[in-house]
PDB file of C-alpha atoms and ligand atoms in Angstrom:
ATOM      1  CA  MET A   1       0.000   0.000   0.000  1.00 66.00           C
ATOM      2  CA  SER A   2       1.343   3.422  -0.900  1.00 80.00           C
ATOM      3  CA  ASP A   3       1.306   6.557   1.249  1.00 88.00           C
ATOM      4  CA  MET A   4      -1.787   8.659   0.690  1.00 91.00           C
ATOM      5  CA  ILE A   5      -0.637  11.393   3.050  1.00 95.00           C
ATOM      6  CA  SER A   6       2.702  12.023   4.676  1.00 95.00           C
ATOM      7  CA  LEU A   7       3.931  14.733   6.998  1.00 96.00           C
ATOM      8  CA  GLU A   8       7.629  15.240   7.560  1.00 96.00           C
ATOM      9  CA  ASN A   9       8.764  17.403  10.490  1.00 97.00           C
ATOM     10  CA  VAL A  10       5.729  19.644  10.150  1.00 97.00           C
ATOM     11  CA  THR A  11       5.393  22.646  12.439  1.00 98.00           C
ATOM     12  CA  ALA A  12       2.408  25.002  12.235  1.00 97.00           C
ATOM     13  CA  LYS A  13       1.827  28.385  13.835  1.00 97.00           C
ATOM     14  CA  TYR A  14      -0.983  30.875  14.107  1.00 96.00           C
ATOM     15  CA  GLY A  15       0.878  34.186  14.302  1.00 94.00           C
ATOM     16  CA  LYS A  16       3.783  33.430  16.625  1.00 94.00           C
ATOM     17  CA  THR A  17       2.058  30.646  18.543  1.00 96.00           C
ATOM     18  CA  ILE A  18       3.133  27.126  17.696  1.00 97.00           C
ATOM     19  CA  VAL A  19       0.117  24.805  17.570  1.00 97.00           C
ATOM     20  CA  LEU A  20       1.710  21.734  15.994  1.00 98.00           C
ATOM     21  CA  LYS A  21       5.321  20.851  16.519  1.00 97.00           C
ATOM     22  CA  ASN A  22       7.556  18.623  14.475  1.00 97.00           C
ATOM     23  CA  ILE A  23       4.949  16.104  13.341  1.00 98.00           C
ATOM     24  CA  SER A  24       6.047  13.202  11.146  1.00 97.00           C
ATOM     25  CA  LEU A  25       3.585  10.515  10.158  1.00 96.00           C
ATOM     26  CA  SER A  26       2.106   8.745   7.198  1.00 96.00           C
ATOM     27  CA  ILE A  27      -1.334   7.452   6.294  1.00 96.00           C
ATOM     28  CA  LEU A  28      -1.669   4.622   3.807  1.00 96.00           C
ATOM     29  CA  GLN A  29      -4.122   4.233   0.972  1.00 95.00           C
ATOM     30  CA  GLY A  30      -7.347   2.690   2.270  1.00 95.00           C
ATOM     31  CA  GLU A  31      -6.387   3.091   5.919  1.00 96.00           C
ATOM     32  CA  TYR A  32      -8.937   4.011   8.602  1.00 96.00           C
ATOM     33  CA  VAL A  33      -7.247   6.366  11.058  1.00 96.00           C
ATOM     34  CA  GLY A  34      -8.556   8.023  14.224  1.00 96.00           C
ATOM     35  CA  ILE A  35      -7.199  11.272  15.656  1.00 96.00           C
ATOM     36  CA  ILE A  36      -7.672  12.013  19.342  1.00 95.00           C
ATOM     37  CA  GLY A  37      -6.353  14.607  21.768  1.00 95.00           C
ATOM     38  CA  PRO A  38      -7.550  17.307  24.175  1.00 95.00           C
ATOM     39  CA  ASN A  39      -9.320  20.449  22.958  1.00 94.00           C
ATOM     40  CA  GLY A  40      -6.865  22.823  21.338  1.00 95.00           C
ATOM     41  CA  SER A  41      -4.284  20.074  20.718  1.00 96.00           C
ATOM     42  CA  GLY A  42      -4.120  20.851  16.979  1.00 97.00           C
ATOM     43  CA  LYS A  43      -6.411  18.191  15.481  1.00 96.00           C
ATOM     44  CA  THR A  44      -8.423  20.510  13.230  1.00 95.00           C
ATOM     45  CA  THR A  45      -5.255  22.410  12.336  1.00 96.00           C
ATOM     46  CA  MET A  46      -3.717  19.169  11.083  1.00 96.00           C
ATOM     47  CA  LEU A  47      -6.691  18.612   8.741  1.00 93.00           C
ATOM     48  CA  ARG A  48      -6.484  22.212   7.528  1.00 92.00           C
ATOM     49  CA  LEU A  49      -2.798  21.711   6.735  1.00 92.00           C
ATOM     50  CA  ILE A  50      -3.490  18.550   4.748  1.00 91.00           C
ATOM     51  CA  LEU A  51      -6.345  20.285   2.910  1.00 87.00           C
ATOM     52  CA  GLY A  52      -3.894  23.039   1.954  1.00 86.00           C
ATOM     53  CA  LEU A  53      -6.000  25.709   3.698  1.00 86.00           C
ATOM     54  CA  ILE A  54      -3.001  26.808   5.751  1.00 90.00           C
ATOM     55  CA  LYS A  55       0.706  26.326   5.186  1.00 91.00           C
ATOM     56  CA  PRO A  56       3.156  24.767   7.622  1.00 94.00           C
ATOM     57  CA  SER A  57       5.870  27.103   8.892  1.00 95.00           C
ATOM     58  CA  THR A  58       8.406  24.306   8.388  1.00 95.00           C
ATOM     59  CA  GLY A  59       8.318  20.749   7.071  1.00 96.00           C
ATOM     60  CA  ASN A  60       6.802  18.961   4.106  1.00 93.00           C
ATOM     61  CA  ILE A  61       3.361  17.591   3.408  1.00 93.00           C
ATOM     62  CA  MET A  62       2.717  15.125   0.593  1.00 92.00           C
ATOM     63  CA  VAL A  63      -0.792  14.180  -0.517  1.00 92.00           C
ATOM     64  CA  PHE A  64      -1.449  11.674  -3.339  1.00 89.00           C
ATOM     65  CA  GLY A  65       2.341  11.461  -3.726  1.00 86.00           C
ATOM     66  CA  LYS A  66       2.714  15.182  -4.498  1.00 85.00           C
ATOM     67  CA  ARG A  67       4.178  18.038  -2.518  1.00 85.00           C
ATOM     68  CA  LEU A  68       1.346  20.153  -1.205  1.00 78.00           C
ATOM     69  CA  SER A  69       2.933  23.336  -2.547  1.00 71.00           C
ATOM     70  CA  ARG A  70       2.115  21.946  -5.997  1.00 67.00           C
ATOM     71  CA  PHE A  71      -1.312  20.915  -4.898  1.00 62.00           C
ATOM     72  CA  HIS A  72      -4.065  21.927  -7.150  1.00 66.00           C
ATOM     73  CA  THR A  73      -7.835  21.931  -7.341  1.00 68.00           C
ATOM     74  CA  THR A  74      -7.944  18.647  -9.249  1.00 70.00           C
ATOM     75  CA  HIS A  75      -6.402  17.067  -6.145  1.00 74.00           C
ATOM     76  CA  ARG A  76      -8.499  19.059  -3.729  1.00 77.00           C
ATOM     77  CA  LYS A  77     -11.710  17.552  -5.102  1.00 82.00           C
ATOM     78  CA  ARG A  78     -10.365  14.077  -4.328  1.00 88.00           C
ATOM     79  CA  ILE A  79     -10.655  14.940  -0.619  1.00 91.00           C
ATOM     80  CA  GLY A  80     -14.028  15.068   1.111  1.00 91.00           C
ATOM     81  CA  TYR A  81     -14.521  16.937   4.363  1.00 90.00           C
ATOM     82  CA  LEU A  82     -17.286  16.601   6.901  1.00 90.00           C
ATOM     83  CA  SER A  83     -17.331  18.887   9.948  1.00 86.00           C
ATOM     84  CA  GLN A  84     -19.474  19.079  13.046  1.00 83.00           C
ATOM     85  CA  ILE A  85     -23.149  19.713  12.446  1.00 78.00           C
ATOM     86  CA  GLN A  86     -23.789  23.264  11.345  1.00 76.00           C
ATOM     87  CA  GLN A  87     -26.902  25.150  12.367  1.00 73.00           C
ATOM     88  CA  ILE A  88     -29.076  25.636   9.283  1.00 73.00           C
ATOM     89  CA  ASP A  89     -32.096  27.942   9.474  1.00 76.00           C
ATOM     90  CA  SER A  90     -35.181  25.798   8.958  1.00 76.00           C
ATOM     91  CA  ASN A  91     -36.449  28.284   6.349  1.00 78.00           C
ATOM     92  CA  PHE A  92     -33.270  28.187   4.307  1.00 80.00           C
ATOM     93  CA  PRO A  93     -34.579  27.366   0.828  1.00 84.00           C
ATOM     94  CA  ILE A  94     -32.433  24.449  -0.196  1.00 91.00           C
ATOM     95  CA  THR A  95     -33.585  20.880  -0.633  1.00 95.00           C
ATOM     96  CA  VAL A  96     -31.761  17.680   0.224  1.00 96.00           C
ATOM     97  CA  LYS A  97     -31.261  17.044  -3.489  1.00 95.00           C
ATOM     98  CA  ASP A  98     -29.593  20.473  -3.930  1.00 93.00           C
ATOM     99  CA  VAL A  99     -27.235  19.895  -1.001  1.00 93.00           C
ATOM    100  CA  VAL A 100     -26.017  16.612  -2.492  1.00 95.00           C
ATOM    101  CA  MET A 101     -25.785  18.128  -5.988  1.00 93.00           C
ATOM    102  CA  PHE A 102     -23.381  20.718  -4.516  1.00 89.00           C
ATOM    103  CA  GLY A 103     -21.009  17.813  -3.987  1.00 89.00           C
ATOM    104  CA  ARG A 104     -20.946  17.404  -7.792  1.00 87.00           C
ATOM    105  CA  CYS A 105     -19.875  21.037  -8.358  1.00 79.00           C
ATOM    106  CA  PRO A 106     -16.114  20.428  -8.280  1.00 70.00           C
ATOM    107  CA  ARG A 107     -16.692  17.732 -10.922  1.00 68.00           C
ATOM    108  CA  ILE A 108     -19.121  19.528 -13.251  1.00 67.00           C
ATOM    109  CA  GLY A 109     -18.118  23.172 -12.691  1.00 65.00           C
ATOM    110  CA  PHE A 110     -20.251  25.710 -10.873  1.00 57.00           C
ATOM    111  CA  PHE A 111     -21.856  27.254 -13.915  1.00 58.00           C
ATOM    112  CA  ARG A 112     -22.673  24.163 -15.925  1.00 66.00           C
ATOM    113  CA  GLY A 113     -25.989  22.433 -15.558  1.00 73.00           C
ATOM    114  CA  SER A 114     -26.207  18.973 -14.062  1.00 78.00           C
ATOM    115  CA  SER A 115     -26.533  16.032 -16.403  1.00 83.00           C
ATOM    116  CA  ARG A 116     -28.689  12.946 -16.082  1.00 88.00           C
ATOM    117  CA  LYS A 117     -25.591  11.120 -14.785  1.00 91.00           C
ATOM    118  CA  ASP A 118     -25.151  13.711 -12.009  1.00 91.00           C
ATOM    119  CA  ARG A 119     -28.783  13.303 -11.002  1.00 93.00           C
ATOM    120  CA  GLU A 120     -28.398   9.526 -10.934  1.00 94.00           C
ATOM    121  CA  ILE A 121     -25.326   9.838  -8.730  1.00 94.00           C
ATOM    122  CA  VAL A 122     -27.254  12.080  -6.307  1.00 95.00           C
ATOM    123  CA  VAL A 123     -29.987   9.439  -6.038  1.00 96.00           C
ATOM    124  CA  GLN A 124     -27.456   6.624  -5.509  1.00 95.00           C
ATOM    125  CA  CYS A 125     -25.621   8.556  -2.801  1.00 95.00           C
ATOM    126  CA  LEU A 126     -28.827   9.350  -0.929  1.00 96.00           C
ATOM    127  CA  GLU A 127     -29.800   5.706  -1.167  1.00 95.00           C
ATOM    128  CA  GLU A 128     -26.449   4.735   0.307  1.00 91.00           C
ATOM    129  CA  VAL A 129     -27.122   6.804   3.452  1.00 92.00           C
ATOM    130  CA  LYS A 130     -30.803   5.720   3.496  1.00 92.00           C
ATOM    131  CA  MET A 131     -32.145   9.238   2.922  1.00 96.00           C
ATOM    132  CA  LEU A 132     -33.614   8.917  -0.559  1.00 97.00           C
ATOM    133  CA  GLU A 133     -37.183   9.407   0.649  1.00 98.00           C
ATOM    134  CA  TYR A 134     -36.201  12.971   1.656  1.00 98.00           C
ATOM    135  CA  LEU A 135     -34.957  13.934  -1.829  1.00 97.00           C
ATOM    136  CA  ASN A 136     -37.233  16.978  -2.133  1.00 96.00           C
ATOM    137  CA  THR A 137     -37.435  17.887   1.559  1.00 96.00           C
ATOM    138  CA  PRO A 138     -36.016  21.265   2.658  1.00 94.00           C
ATOM    139  CA  PHE A 139     -32.660  20.509   4.272  1.00 94.00           C
ATOM    140  CA  GLY A 140     -33.484  22.713   7.294  1.00 92.00           C
ATOM    141  CA  HIS A 141     -36.497  20.525   8.151  1.00 93.00           C
ATOM    142  CA  LEU A 142     -34.330  17.471   8.902  1.00 93.00           C
ATOM    143  CA  SER A 143     -32.996  16.469  12.324  1.00 90.00           C
ATOM    144  CA  SER A 144     -29.278  17.051  12.848  1.00 88.00           C
ATOM    145  CA  GLY A 145     -28.524  13.342  12.469  1.00 90.00           C
ATOM    146  CA  GLN A 146     -30.414  13.235   9.160  1.00 93.00           C
ATOM    147  CA  GLN A 147     -28.620  16.378   7.993  1.00 92.00           C
ATOM    148  CA  GLN A 148     -25.307  14.742   8.762  1.00 91.00           C
ATOM    149  CA  ARG A 149     -26.282  11.686   6.676  1.00 92.00           C
ATOM    150  CA  VAL A 150     -27.144  14.007   3.787  1.00 94.00           C
ATOM    151  CA  MET A 151     -23.752  15.696   4.209  1.00 93.00           C
ATOM    152  CA  ILE A 152     -22.120  12.268   3.891  1.00 92.00           C
ATOM    153  CA  ALA A 153     -24.097  11.715   0.667  1.00 94.00           C
ATOM    154  CA  ARG A 154     -22.723  15.048  -0.550  1.00 93.00           C
ATOM    155  CA  VAL A 155     -19.150  13.874   0.026  1.00 91.00           C
ATOM    156  CA  LEU A 156     -19.981  10.606  -1.757  1.00 91.00           C
ATOM    157  CA  ALA A 157     -21.336  12.549  -4.736  1.00 93.00           C
ATOM    158  CA  GLN A 158     -17.990  14.311  -4.909  1.00 91.00           C
ATOM    159  CA  GLU A 159     -16.394  10.880  -5.486  1.00 89.00           C
ATOM    160  CA  ALA A 160     -13.663  11.710  -3.011  1.00 90.00           C
ATOM    161  CA  GLU A 161     -10.925   9.180  -2.274  1.00 92.00           C
ATOM    162  CA  ILE A 162     -10.029  10.522   1.161  1.00 94.00           C
ATOM    163  CA  LEU A 163     -12.646  11.445   3.741  1.00 94.00           C
ATOM    164  CA  PHE A 164     -11.822  13.780   6.646  1.00 94.00           C
ATOM    165  CA  LEU A 165     -14.295  13.727   9.491  1.00 94.00           C
ATOM    166  CA  ASP A 166     -13.968  16.433  12.139  1.00 94.00           C
ATOM    167  CA  GLU A 167     -16.163  15.306  15.030  1.00 91.00           C
ATOM    168  CA  PRO A 168     -19.178  14.631  12.801  1.00 89.00           C
ATOM    169  CA  THR A 169     -21.108  12.777  15.519  1.00 88.00           C
ATOM    170  CA  THR A 170     -20.849  15.446  18.235  1.00 86.00           C
ATOM    171  CA  GLY A 171     -24.289  16.468  19.483  1.00 83.00           C
ATOM    172  CA  ILE A 172     -26.111  13.616  17.770  1.00 85.00           C
ATOM    173  CA  ASP A 173     -28.125  10.942  19.607  1.00 87.00           C
ATOM    174  CA  ILE A 174     -26.513   7.551  20.152  1.00 88.00           C
ATOM    175  CA  PRO A 175     -28.580   5.462  17.670  1.00 88.00           C
ATOM    176  CA  THR A 176     -27.879   7.989  14.892  1.00 87.00           C
ATOM    177  CA  GLN A 177     -24.205   8.150  15.862  1.00 88.00           C
ATOM    178  CA  THR A 178     -24.070   4.393  15.441  1.00 89.00           C
ATOM    179  CA  LYS A 179     -25.753   4.627  12.029  1.00 88.00           C
ATOM    180  CA  ILE A 180     -23.250   7.236  10.883  1.00 88.00           C
ATOM    181  CA  MET A 181     -20.363   5.070  12.094  1.00 90.00           C
ATOM    182  CA  ASP A 182     -21.825   2.130  10.147  1.00 90.00           C
ATOM    183  CA  ILE A 183     -21.967   4.251   6.977  1.00 90.00           C
ATOM    184  CA  ILE A 184     -18.329   5.290   7.496  1.00 91.00           C
ATOM    185  CA  ASP A 185     -17.354   1.654   8.063  1.00 91.00           C
ATOM    186  CA  GLY A 186     -19.030   0.776   4.770  1.00 91.00           C
ATOM    187  CA  LEU A 187     -17.029   3.457   2.936  1.00 91.00           C
ATOM    188  CA  HIS A 188     -13.817   2.122   4.415  1.00 93.00           C
ATOM    189  CA  ALA A 189     -14.764  -1.406   3.358  1.00 93.00           C
ATOM    190  CA  LYS A 190     -15.075  -0.081  -0.203  1.00 91.00           C
ATOM    191  CA  GLY A 191     -11.511   1.217  -0.070  1.00 93.00           C
ATOM    192  CA  MET A 192     -11.869   4.859   0.973  1.00 94.00           C
ATOM    193  CA  THR A 193      -9.097   6.326   3.134  1.00 96.00           C
ATOM    194  CA  ILE A 194     -10.749   7.695   6.290  1.00 96.00           C
ATOM    195  CA  ILE A 195      -9.321  10.124   8.833  1.00 96.00           C
ATOM    196  CA  HIS A 196     -11.659  10.635  11.735  1.00 94.00           C
ATOM    197  CA  ILE A 197     -11.318  13.080  14.635  1.00 94.00           C
ATOM    198  CA  CYS A 198     -13.566  11.822  17.396  1.00 88.00           C
ATOM    199  CA  HIS A 199     -13.950  12.406  21.138  1.00 83.00           C
ATOM    200  CA  GLU A 200     -16.336   9.549  21.736  1.00 80.00           C
ATOM    201  CA  LEU A 201     -13.754   6.791  21.919  1.00 81.00           C
ATOM    202  CA  HIS A 202     -16.405   4.108  22.444  1.00 78.00           C
ATOM    203  CA  LEU A 203     -17.749   4.940  18.979  1.00 77.00           C
ATOM    204  CA  PHE A 204     -14.561   4.083  17.172  1.00 76.00           C
ATOM    205  CA  SER A 205     -15.110   1.196  14.880  1.00 71.00           C
ATOM    206  CA  GLN A 206     -13.421  -2.161  15.296  1.00 77.00           C
ATOM    207  CA  SER A 207     -12.075  -1.617  11.794  1.00 84.00           C
ATOM    208  CA  LEU A 208     -10.001   1.379  12.915  1.00 91.00           C
ATOM    209  CA  GLN A 209      -6.400   0.565  12.012  1.00 93.00           C
ATOM    210  CA  LYS A 210      -4.395   3.364  13.572  1.00 95.00           C
ATOM    211  CA  ILE A 211      -4.847   6.084  16.175  1.00 96.00           C
ATOM    212  CA  ILE A 212      -2.876   9.322  16.187  1.00 97.00           C
ATOM    213  CA  CYS A 213      -2.723  11.066  19.578  1.00 97.00           C
ATOM    214  CA  LEU A 214      -2.023  14.763  19.275  1.00 97.00           C
ATOM    215  CA  LYS A 215      -0.958  17.070  22.045  1.00 96.00           C
ATOM    216  CA  GLN A 216       0.735  19.809  20.070  1.00 96.00           C
ATOM    217  CA  SER A 217       3.337  17.221  19.138  1.00 97.00           C
ATOM    218  CA  LEU A 218       2.721  13.610  18.216  1.00 97.00           C
ATOM    219  CA  TYR A 219       2.100  12.085  21.650  1.00 97.00           C
ATOM    220  CA  LYS A 220       1.645   8.527  20.407  1.00 96.00           C
ATOM    221  CA  MET A 221       0.643   6.660  17.281  1.00 96.00           C
ATOM    222  CA  GLY A 222      -0.249   3.000  17.096  1.00 95.00           C
ATOM    223  CA  ASN A 223      -2.968   0.450  16.669  1.00 93.00           C
ATOM    224  CA  VAL A 224      -6.111   0.541  18.804  1.00 91.00           C
ATOM    225  CA  SER A 225      -4.938  -1.913  21.452  1.00 90.00           C
ATOM    226  CA  ASP A 226      -1.671  -0.004  21.912  1.00 92.00           C
ATOM    227  CA  VAL A 227      -3.327   3.388  22.272  1.00 92.00           C
ATOM    228  CA  LEU A 228      -6.680   2.921  24.012  1.00 89.00           C
ATOM    229  CA  ARG A 229      -5.050   2.033  27.326  1.00 90.00           C
ATOM    230  CA  PRO A 230      -5.628   3.860  30.627  1.00 91.00           C
ATOM    231  CA  GLU A 231      -1.966   4.861  30.986  1.00 93.00           C
ATOM    232  CA  VAL A 232      -1.783   6.344  27.470  1.00 94.00           C
ATOM    233  CA  LEU A 233      -5.105   8.193  27.730  1.00 93.00           C
ATOM    234  CA  SER A 234      -4.283   9.488  31.225  1.00 94.00           C
ATOM    235  CA  GLY A 235      -1.062  11.046  29.922  1.00 94.00           C
ATOM    236  CA  LEU A 236      -2.728  12.405  26.798  1.00 95.00           C
ATOM    237  CA  TYR A 237      -5.564  14.091  28.671  1.00 93.00           C
ATOM    238  CA  ASP A 238      -3.565  14.905  31.849  1.00 91.00           C
ATOM    239  CA  THR A 239      -6.103  13.207  34.040  1.00 88.00           C
ATOM    240  CA  ASN A 240      -6.573   9.811  35.620  1.00 84.00           C
ATOM    241  CA  ILE A 241      -8.479   7.539  33.295  1.00 79.00           C
ATOM    242  CA  TYR A 242      -9.258   4.166  34.803  1.00 71.00           C
ATOM    243  CA  SER A 243     -10.648   1.227  32.966  1.00 60.00           C
ATOM    244  CA  SER A 244     -13.719   0.205  34.941  1.00 52.00           C
ATOM    245  CA  HIS A 245     -14.155  -2.796  32.704  1.00 48.00           C
ATOM    246  CA  SER A 246     -11.733  -4.755  30.627  1.00 47.00           C
ATOM    247  CA  ASN A 247     -10.656  -3.025  27.442  1.00 53.00           C
ATOM    248  CA  PRO A 248     -12.620  -4.641  24.589  1.00 50.00           C
ATOM    249  CA  TYR A 249      -9.728  -3.931  22.247  1.00 54.00           C
ATOM    250  CA  ASP A 250      -7.146  -5.502  24.503  1.00 53.00           C
ATOM    251  CA  THR A 251      -5.596  -8.387  22.676  1.00 49.00           C
ATOM    252  CA  HIS A 252      -2.650  -8.861  25.064  1.00 48.00           C
TER     253      HIS A 252
HETATM  254  N1  ADP B 301      -7.576  30.702  13.096  1.00 63.73           N
HETATM  255  C1  ADP B 301      -6.895  30.636  14.240  1.00 63.73           C
HETATM  256  N2  ADP B 301      -6.162  31.698  14.669  1.00 63.73           N
HETATM  257  C2  ADP B 301      -5.453  31.640  15.819  1.00 63.73           C
HETATM  258  N3  ADP B 301      -5.408  30.573  16.634  1.00 63.73           N
HETATM  259  C3  ADP B 301      -6.120  29.490  16.271  1.00 63.73           C
HETATM  260  C4  ADP B 301      -6.900  29.465  15.063  1.00 63.73           C
HETATM  261  N4  ADP B 301      -7.503  28.258  14.950  1.00 63.73           N
HETATM  262  C5  ADP B 301      -7.115  27.565  16.051  1.00 63.73           C
HETATM  263  N5  ADP B 301      -6.304  28.297  16.832  1.00 63.73           N
HETATM  264  C6  ADP B 301      -5.653  27.836  18.097  1.00 63.73           C
HETATM  265  O1  ADP B 301      -4.780  26.758  17.744  1.00 63.73           O
HETATM  266  C7  ADP B 301      -4.833  25.733  18.724  1.00 63.73           C
HETATM  267  C8  ADP B 301      -5.224  24.419  18.049  1.00 63.73           C
HETATM  268  O2  ADP B 301      -6.564  24.523  17.572  1.00 63.73           O
HETATM  269  P1  ADP B 301      -7.325  23.349  16.840  1.00 63.73           P
HETATM  270  O3  ADP B 301      -6.462  22.787  15.783  1.00 63.73           O
HETATM  271  O4  ADP B 301      -8.656  23.876  16.443  1.00 63.73           O
HETATM  272  O5  ADP B 301      -7.462  22.289  18.022  1.00 63.73           O
HETATM  273  P2  ADP B 301      -8.440  21.031  18.189  1.00 63.73           P
HETATM  274  O6  ADP B 301      -9.123  20.802  16.884  1.00 63.73           O
HETATM  275  O7  ADP B 301      -7.539  19.910  18.605  1.00 63.73           O
HETATM  276  O8  ADP B 301      -9.385  21.391  19.300  1.00 63.73           O
HETATM  277  C9  ADP B 301      -5.812  26.192  19.776  1.00 63.73           C
HETATM  278  O9  ADP B 301      -5.076  26.756  20.816  1.00 63.73           O
HETATM  279  C10 ADP B 301      -6.640  27.243  19.067  1.00 63.73           C
HETATM  280  O10 ADP B 301      -7.103  28.205  19.971  1.00 63.73           O
HETATM  281 MG1   MG B 302     -11.113  20.781  16.339  1.00 63.73          MG
END
């Protein structure tokens, strides 16, 4: 498997403040990676760096085997991004179908009309997240969990190869969180590279292959059973984290 993303001695600053320090890591094609760390530890900043939205002050970032300085919109559309739920006014006049069609824009151009193929893709993507029956519903009328499923359909319509998830299940009820995790698992099974920032550690899928712990620098990186251990989490979050029950991931 080749590297999809690699960071080499990357340091990032906002103004004079260092928020990420000397990070080196790589993410393989098709890998499912979790990112954890306390608030303000630089998780979102790392995604913004990889998306090319901000530049590192030192170090190199490679995405799809290319230096990010040469990164270009044709690469950018190969990366899908899903953030926390956004508040949408319930009167905002946009339907579910329109939201998903927006995902096609990088492919078809903003000023060209959609083709029959684009409309078919929108239907398929909504079917994949089990939201097809809401095709013509105003987006603002949906619950936040349903909106998040539509936003996943939008990323699918973009035909992205890498999916970044920045706490997409925060503030969503547990059954819907589980549904969203199942959808993400399905995308990984189909070969998508997934990078998922998540605070709800219990939600992480069994198919997660690597966890990156950030605390300004790279605190630890390893497989689930190496990282989700009381002693690692206690150090990462500077607090005592006990395991009240045996760790389900513990294979030792
Ligand atoms: N646009 C910005 N300008 C200045 N400081 C920022 C900006 N965005 C984030 N920060 C600061 O950078 C640090 C890392 O933020 P962030 O990457 O959002 O952390 P996380 O996602 O892990 O909570 C925090 O201290 C935050 O306050
Ligand atoms: Mg964040």
